[in-house]
Short mmCIF file of C-alpha atoms in Angstrom, two decimals:
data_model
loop_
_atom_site.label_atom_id
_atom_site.label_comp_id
_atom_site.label_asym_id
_atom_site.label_seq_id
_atom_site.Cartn_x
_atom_site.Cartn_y
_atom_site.Cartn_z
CA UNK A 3 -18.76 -23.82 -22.44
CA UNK A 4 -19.08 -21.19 -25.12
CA UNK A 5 -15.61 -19.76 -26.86
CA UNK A 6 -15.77 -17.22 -24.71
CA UNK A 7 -16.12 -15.94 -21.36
CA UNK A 8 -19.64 -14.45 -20.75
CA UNK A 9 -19.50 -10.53 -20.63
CA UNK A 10 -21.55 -8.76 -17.92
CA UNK A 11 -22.03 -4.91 -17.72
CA UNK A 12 -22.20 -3.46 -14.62
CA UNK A 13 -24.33 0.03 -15.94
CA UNK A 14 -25.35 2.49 -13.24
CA UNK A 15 -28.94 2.62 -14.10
CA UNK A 16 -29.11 -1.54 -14.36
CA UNK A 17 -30.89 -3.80 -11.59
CA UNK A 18 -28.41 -4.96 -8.89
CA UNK A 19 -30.28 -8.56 -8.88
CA UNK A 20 -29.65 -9.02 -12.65
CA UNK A 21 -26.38 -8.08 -12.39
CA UNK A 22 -25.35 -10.68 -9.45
CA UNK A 23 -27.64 -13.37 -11.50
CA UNK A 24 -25.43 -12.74 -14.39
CA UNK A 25 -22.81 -13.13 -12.25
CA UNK A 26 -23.64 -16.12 -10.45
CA UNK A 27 -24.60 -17.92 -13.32
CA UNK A 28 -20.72 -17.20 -14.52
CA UNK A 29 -19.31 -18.33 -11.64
CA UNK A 30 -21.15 -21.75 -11.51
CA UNK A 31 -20.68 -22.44 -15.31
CA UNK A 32 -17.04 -20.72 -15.62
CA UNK A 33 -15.61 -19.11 -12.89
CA UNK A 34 -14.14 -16.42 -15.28
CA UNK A 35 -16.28 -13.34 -16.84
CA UNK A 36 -15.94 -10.08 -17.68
CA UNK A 37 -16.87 -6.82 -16.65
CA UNK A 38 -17.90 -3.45 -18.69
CA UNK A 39 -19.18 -0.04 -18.15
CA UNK A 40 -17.35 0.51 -14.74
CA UNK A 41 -16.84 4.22 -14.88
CA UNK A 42 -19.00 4.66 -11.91
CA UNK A 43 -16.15 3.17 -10.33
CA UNK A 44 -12.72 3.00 -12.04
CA UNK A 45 -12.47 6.20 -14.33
CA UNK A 46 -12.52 4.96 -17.92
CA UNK A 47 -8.95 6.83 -18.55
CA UNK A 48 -6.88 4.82 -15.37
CA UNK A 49 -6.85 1.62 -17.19
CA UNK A 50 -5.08 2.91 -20.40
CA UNK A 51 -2.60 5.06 -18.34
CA UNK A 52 -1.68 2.42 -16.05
CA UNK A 53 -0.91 0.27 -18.80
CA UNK A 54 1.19 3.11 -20.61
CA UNK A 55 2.67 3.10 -16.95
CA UNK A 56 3.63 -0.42 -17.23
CA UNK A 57 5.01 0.02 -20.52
CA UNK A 58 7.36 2.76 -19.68
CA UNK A 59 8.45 0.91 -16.50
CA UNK A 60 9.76 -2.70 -18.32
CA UNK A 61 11.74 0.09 -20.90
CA UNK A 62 14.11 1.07 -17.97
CA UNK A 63 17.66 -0.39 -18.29
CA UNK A 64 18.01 -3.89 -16.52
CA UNK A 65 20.61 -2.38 -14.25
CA UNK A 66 17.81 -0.18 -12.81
CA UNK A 67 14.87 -2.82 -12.10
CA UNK A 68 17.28 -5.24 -11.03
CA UNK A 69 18.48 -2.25 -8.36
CA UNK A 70 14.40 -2.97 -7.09
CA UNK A 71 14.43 -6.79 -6.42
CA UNK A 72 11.85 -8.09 -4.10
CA UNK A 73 13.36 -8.55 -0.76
CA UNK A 74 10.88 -11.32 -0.12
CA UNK A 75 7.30 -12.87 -0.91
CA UNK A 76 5.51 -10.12 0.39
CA UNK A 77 7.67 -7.64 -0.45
CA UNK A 78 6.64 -5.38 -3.72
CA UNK A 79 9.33 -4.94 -6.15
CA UNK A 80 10.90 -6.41 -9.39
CA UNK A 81 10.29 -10.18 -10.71
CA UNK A 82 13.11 -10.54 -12.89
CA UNK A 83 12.38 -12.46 -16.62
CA UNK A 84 11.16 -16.17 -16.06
CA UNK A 85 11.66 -16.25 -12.16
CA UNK A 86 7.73 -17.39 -11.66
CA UNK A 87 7.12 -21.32 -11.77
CA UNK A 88 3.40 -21.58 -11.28
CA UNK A 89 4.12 -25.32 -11.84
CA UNK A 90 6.29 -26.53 -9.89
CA UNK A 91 6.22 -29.98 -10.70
CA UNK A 92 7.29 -28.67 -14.52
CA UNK A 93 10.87 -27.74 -14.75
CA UNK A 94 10.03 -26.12 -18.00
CA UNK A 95 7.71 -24.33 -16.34
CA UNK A 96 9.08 -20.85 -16.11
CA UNK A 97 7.08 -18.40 -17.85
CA UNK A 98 7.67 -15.72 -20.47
CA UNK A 99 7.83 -13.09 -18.35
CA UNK A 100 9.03 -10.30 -16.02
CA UNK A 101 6.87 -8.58 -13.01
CA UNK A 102 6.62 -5.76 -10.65
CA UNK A 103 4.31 -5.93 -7.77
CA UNK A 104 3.37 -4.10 -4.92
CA UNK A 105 0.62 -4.01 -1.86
CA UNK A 106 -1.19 -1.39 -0.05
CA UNK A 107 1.16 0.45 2.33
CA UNK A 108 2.62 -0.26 4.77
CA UNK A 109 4.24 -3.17 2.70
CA UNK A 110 7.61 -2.58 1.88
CA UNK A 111 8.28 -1.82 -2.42
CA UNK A 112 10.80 -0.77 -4.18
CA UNK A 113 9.76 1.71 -6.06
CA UNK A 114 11.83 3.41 -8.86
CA UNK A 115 12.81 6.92 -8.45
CA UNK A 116 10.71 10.13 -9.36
CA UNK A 117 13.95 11.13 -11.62
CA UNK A 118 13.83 7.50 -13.28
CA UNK A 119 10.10 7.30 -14.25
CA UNK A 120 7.97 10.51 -12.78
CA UNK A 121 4.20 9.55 -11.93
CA UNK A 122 4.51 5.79 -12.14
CA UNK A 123 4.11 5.36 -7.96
CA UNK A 124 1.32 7.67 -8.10
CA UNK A 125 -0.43 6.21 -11.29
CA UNK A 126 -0.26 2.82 -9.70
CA UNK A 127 -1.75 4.05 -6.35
CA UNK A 128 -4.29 5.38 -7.76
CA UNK A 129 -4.96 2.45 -9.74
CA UNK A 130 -5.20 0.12 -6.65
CA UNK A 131 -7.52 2.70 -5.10
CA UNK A 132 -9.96 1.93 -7.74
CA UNK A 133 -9.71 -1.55 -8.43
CA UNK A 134 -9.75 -2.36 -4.80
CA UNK A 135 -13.29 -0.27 -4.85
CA UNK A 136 -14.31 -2.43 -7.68
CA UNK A 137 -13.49 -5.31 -6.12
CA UNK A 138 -15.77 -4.39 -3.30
CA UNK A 139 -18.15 -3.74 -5.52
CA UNK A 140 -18.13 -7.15 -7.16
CA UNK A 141 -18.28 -8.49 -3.86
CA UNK A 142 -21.93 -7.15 -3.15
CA UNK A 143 -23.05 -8.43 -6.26
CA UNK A 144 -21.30 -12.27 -5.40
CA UNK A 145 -22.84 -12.05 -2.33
CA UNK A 146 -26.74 -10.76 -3.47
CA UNK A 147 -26.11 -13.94 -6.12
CA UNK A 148 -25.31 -16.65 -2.58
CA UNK A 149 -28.42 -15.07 -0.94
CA UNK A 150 -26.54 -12.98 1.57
CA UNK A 151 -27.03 -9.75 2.53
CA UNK A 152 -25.20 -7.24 0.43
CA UNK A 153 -22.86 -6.08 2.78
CA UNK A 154 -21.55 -9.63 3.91
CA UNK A 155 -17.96 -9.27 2.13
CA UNK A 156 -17.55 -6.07 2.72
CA UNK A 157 -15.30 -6.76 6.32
CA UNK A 158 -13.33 -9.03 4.01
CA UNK A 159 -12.20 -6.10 1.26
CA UNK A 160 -11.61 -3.30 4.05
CA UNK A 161 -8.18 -2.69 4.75
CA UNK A 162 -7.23 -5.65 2.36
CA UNK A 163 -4.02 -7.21 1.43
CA UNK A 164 -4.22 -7.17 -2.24
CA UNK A 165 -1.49 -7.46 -4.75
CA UNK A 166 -0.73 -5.64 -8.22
CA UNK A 167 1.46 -7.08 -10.46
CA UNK A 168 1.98 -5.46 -13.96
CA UNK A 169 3.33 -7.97 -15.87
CA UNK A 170 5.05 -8.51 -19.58
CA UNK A 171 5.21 -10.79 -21.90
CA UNK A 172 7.58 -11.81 -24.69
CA UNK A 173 9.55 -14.72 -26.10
CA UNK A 174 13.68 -14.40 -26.16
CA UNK A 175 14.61 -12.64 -29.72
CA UNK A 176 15.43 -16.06 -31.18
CA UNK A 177 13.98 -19.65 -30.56
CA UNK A 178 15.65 -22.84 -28.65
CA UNK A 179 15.07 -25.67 -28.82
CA UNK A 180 14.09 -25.98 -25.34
CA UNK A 181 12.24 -23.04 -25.12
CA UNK A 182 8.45 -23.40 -24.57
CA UNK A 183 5.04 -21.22 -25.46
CA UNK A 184 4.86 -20.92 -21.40
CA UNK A 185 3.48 -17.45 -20.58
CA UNK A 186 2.23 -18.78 -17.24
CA UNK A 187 1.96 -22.21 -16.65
CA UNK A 188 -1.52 -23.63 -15.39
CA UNK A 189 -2.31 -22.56 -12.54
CA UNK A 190 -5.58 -21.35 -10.07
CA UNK A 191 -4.72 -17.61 -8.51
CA UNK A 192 -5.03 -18.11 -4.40
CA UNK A 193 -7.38 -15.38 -3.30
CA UNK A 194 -10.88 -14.51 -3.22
CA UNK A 195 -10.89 -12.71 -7.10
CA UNK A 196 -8.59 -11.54 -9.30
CA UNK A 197 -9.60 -8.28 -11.53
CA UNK A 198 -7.35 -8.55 -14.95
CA UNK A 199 -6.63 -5.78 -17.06
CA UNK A 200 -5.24 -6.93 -20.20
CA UNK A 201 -3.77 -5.50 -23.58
CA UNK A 202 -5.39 -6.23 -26.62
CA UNK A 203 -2.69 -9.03 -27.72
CA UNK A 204 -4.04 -11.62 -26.05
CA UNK A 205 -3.16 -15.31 -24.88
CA UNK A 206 -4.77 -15.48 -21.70
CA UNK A 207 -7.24 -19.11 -21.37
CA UNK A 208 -9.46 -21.07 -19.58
CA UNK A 209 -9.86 -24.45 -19.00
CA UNK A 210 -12.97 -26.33 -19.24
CA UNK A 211 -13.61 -29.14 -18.07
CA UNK A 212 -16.85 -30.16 -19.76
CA UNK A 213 -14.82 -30.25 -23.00
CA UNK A 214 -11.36 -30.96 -22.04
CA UNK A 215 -10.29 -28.38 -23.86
CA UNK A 216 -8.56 -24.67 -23.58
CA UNK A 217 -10.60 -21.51 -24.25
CA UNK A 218 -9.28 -17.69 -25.15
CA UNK A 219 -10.61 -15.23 -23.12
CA UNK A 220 -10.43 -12.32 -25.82
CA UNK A 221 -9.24 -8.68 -24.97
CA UNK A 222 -12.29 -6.32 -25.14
CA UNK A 223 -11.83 -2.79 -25.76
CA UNK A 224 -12.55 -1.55 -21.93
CA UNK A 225 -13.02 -4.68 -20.12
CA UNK A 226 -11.88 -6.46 -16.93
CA UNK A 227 -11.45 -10.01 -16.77
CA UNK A 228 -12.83 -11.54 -13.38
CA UNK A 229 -12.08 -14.67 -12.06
CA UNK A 230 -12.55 -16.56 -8.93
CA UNK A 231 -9.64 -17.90 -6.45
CA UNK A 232 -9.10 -20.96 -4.45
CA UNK A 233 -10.16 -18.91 -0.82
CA UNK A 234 -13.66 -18.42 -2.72
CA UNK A 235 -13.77 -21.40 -3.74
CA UNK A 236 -12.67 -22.83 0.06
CA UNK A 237 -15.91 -20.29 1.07
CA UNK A 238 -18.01 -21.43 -0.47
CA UNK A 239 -17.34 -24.99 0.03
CA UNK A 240 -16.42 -25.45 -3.26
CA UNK A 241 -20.39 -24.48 -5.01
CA UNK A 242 -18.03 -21.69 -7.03
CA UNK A 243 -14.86 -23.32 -8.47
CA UNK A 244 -11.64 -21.45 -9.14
CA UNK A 245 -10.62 -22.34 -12.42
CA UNK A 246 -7.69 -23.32 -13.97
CA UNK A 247 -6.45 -20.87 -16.22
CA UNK A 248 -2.51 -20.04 -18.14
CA UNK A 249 -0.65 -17.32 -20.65
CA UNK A 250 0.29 -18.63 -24.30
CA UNK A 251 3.61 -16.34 -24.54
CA UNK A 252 3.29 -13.56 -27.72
CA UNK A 253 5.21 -14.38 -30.92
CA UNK A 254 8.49 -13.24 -31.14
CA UNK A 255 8.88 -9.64 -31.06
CA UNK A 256 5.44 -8.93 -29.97
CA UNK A 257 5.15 -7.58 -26.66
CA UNK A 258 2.15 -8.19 -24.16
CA UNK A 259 1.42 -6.04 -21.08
CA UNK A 260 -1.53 -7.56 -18.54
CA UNK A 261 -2.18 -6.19 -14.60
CA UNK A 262 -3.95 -8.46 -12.49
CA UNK A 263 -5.32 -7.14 -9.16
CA UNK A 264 -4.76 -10.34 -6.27
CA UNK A 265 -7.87 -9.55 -4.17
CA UNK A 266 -6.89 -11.42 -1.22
CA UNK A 267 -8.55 -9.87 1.82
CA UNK A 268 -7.95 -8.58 5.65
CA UNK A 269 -5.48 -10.17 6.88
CA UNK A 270 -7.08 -10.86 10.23
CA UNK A 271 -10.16 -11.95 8.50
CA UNK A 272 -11.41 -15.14 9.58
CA UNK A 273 -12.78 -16.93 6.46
CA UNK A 274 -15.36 -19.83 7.66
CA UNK A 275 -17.36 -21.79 4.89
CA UNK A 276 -20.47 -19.91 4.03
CA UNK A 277 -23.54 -21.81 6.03
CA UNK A 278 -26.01 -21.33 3.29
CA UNK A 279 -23.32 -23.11 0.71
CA UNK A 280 -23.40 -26.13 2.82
CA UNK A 281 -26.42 -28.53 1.39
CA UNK A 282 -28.16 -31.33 3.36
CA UNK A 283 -26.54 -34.38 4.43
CA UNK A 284 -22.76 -32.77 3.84
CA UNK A 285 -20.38 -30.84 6.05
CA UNK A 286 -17.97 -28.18 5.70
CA UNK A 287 -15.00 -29.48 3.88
CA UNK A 288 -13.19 -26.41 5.50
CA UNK A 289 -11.97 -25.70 9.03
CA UNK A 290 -11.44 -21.94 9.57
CA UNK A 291 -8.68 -20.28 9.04
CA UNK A 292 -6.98 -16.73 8.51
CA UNK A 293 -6.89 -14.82 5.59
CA UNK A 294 -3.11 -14.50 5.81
CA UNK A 295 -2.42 -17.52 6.82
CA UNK A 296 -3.73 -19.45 3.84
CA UNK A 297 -1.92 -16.82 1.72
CA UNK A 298 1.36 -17.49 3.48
CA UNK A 299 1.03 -21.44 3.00
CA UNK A 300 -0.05 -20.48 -1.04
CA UNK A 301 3.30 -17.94 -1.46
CA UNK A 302 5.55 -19.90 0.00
CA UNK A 303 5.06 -22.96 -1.79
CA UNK A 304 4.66 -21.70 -5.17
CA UNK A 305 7.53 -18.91 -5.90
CA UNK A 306 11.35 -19.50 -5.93
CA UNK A 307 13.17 -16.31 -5.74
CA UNK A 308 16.41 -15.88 -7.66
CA UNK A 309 18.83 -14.52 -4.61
#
């Protein structure tokens, strides 16, 4: 693997075949790429001000986000600092971090007042809007790159359950001795893709296998990061992998800011391994199952919410 994640721009006026080959080649060789020249889609502006969003929101008193605890795993609503254990084997494993999240309506989130941070609701709406029409749109070109017919995800992204979650990162003001560099622990995400907007401090990386070793997937100035999940993988009987991937935490005092868009699907969506991924002389390693349903089994056994 190169020191990088391959970059792949998805220009207007560019061939939809070399796009998904670009593509395809990614996800066989890294699972992670990234994505520029979007504004066809996502207006080039909504990234910056969501992230300005994001900023302003962790600035609130404690007393107020606390006042917006998630009621549950579904739920959208505040993730209080180093809550998430994407490890759960690693009792150190408590990240550098504190979260908001929310879904698509009609999922339950507490939101903050108008009076307490005016826009922010309406700036992250809007930002799920677009990503989730990005997402779609990445989903024509995975599927053009498996020889399917364009359209073939598209039941899949309608009326999804996806997930937001602006996230930030920094280290307690003065070092312990059992503190860690945990950001997020290892980890694969669970759903079909994940669309990553990230600030330009870095300490998001890749693992690759071929070299046993940890890659940085560097910011770039207008770029998503895209990566695959385990229900793509579980697709695709396992011809795309979804790689492992973690946060190095900031240095002390720095302050890191990163929204990744859970593309996770309808929930009713019955997600079968793909025939055509299936080679001679093997099976399905999958039975079917619901959309939802794997989520569920992937939530519950993963987060432990502070009550």
């Amino acid at each position: 693997m190169s020191s990088d994640v391959p970059t792949i721009s998805l220009a207007v006026d560019r061939d939809a075949s070399s796009i998904a080959d670009e593509i395809r080649t990614a996800c066989l060789q890294h699972g992670f790429f990234q994505v520029t020249d979007y504004s066809h889609i996502v207006p080039i502006d909504l990234p910056r001000r969501t992230l300005s969003a994001a900023e302003q929101f962790f600035r609130l008193p404690l007393a107020v986000k606390s006042s917006l605890f998630k009621a549950d795993h579904v739920a959208g609503g505040y993730e209080p600092y180093k809550v998430m254990n994407l490890d759960p084997k690693n009792k150190k494993g408590h990240g550098h971090n504190e979260g908001f999240s929310f879904a698509a309506l009609p999922h339950p989130t507490a939101w903050p007042s108008e009076d307490e941070l005016p826009g922010f609701k309406d700036t992250m709406y809007d930002y799920y809007a677009r990503v989730t029409e990005l997402a779609r749109h990445i989903g024509r070109h995975l599927a053009i790159g498996l020889d399917l017919a364009d359209n073939f995800f598209d039941p899949f992204f309608q009326n999804q359950l996806a997930h937001v979650k602006i996230a930030h990162y920094y280290r307690p003001d003065e070092e312990r001795e059992e503190d860690t560099n945990i950001g997020v622990s290892p980890h694969t995400d669970w759903g079909a893709i994940t669309i990553l907007l990230q600030d330009s401090v870095g300490g998001l990386e890749v693992f690759d296998q071929s070299s046993d070793e940890w890659i940085k997937v560097m910011p770039k100035p207008d770029a998503f990061v895209v990566n695959l999940g385990d229900l793509l993988a579980r697709w695709t009987n396992d011809r795309y992998k979804s790689t492992k991937h973690r946060v190095i935490s900031p240095p002390i005092r720095v302050h890191r800011y990163s929204i990744p868009f859970f593309s996770q699907g309808y929930p009713d969506y019955m997600v079968k391994v793909i025939p055509s991924c299936v080679v001679d002389g093997e099976q399905a390693k999958y039975p079917p199952i619901r959309a939802e349903d794997y989520l569920k089994t992937k939530f519950e056994s993963t987060y432990r919410m502070i009550q």
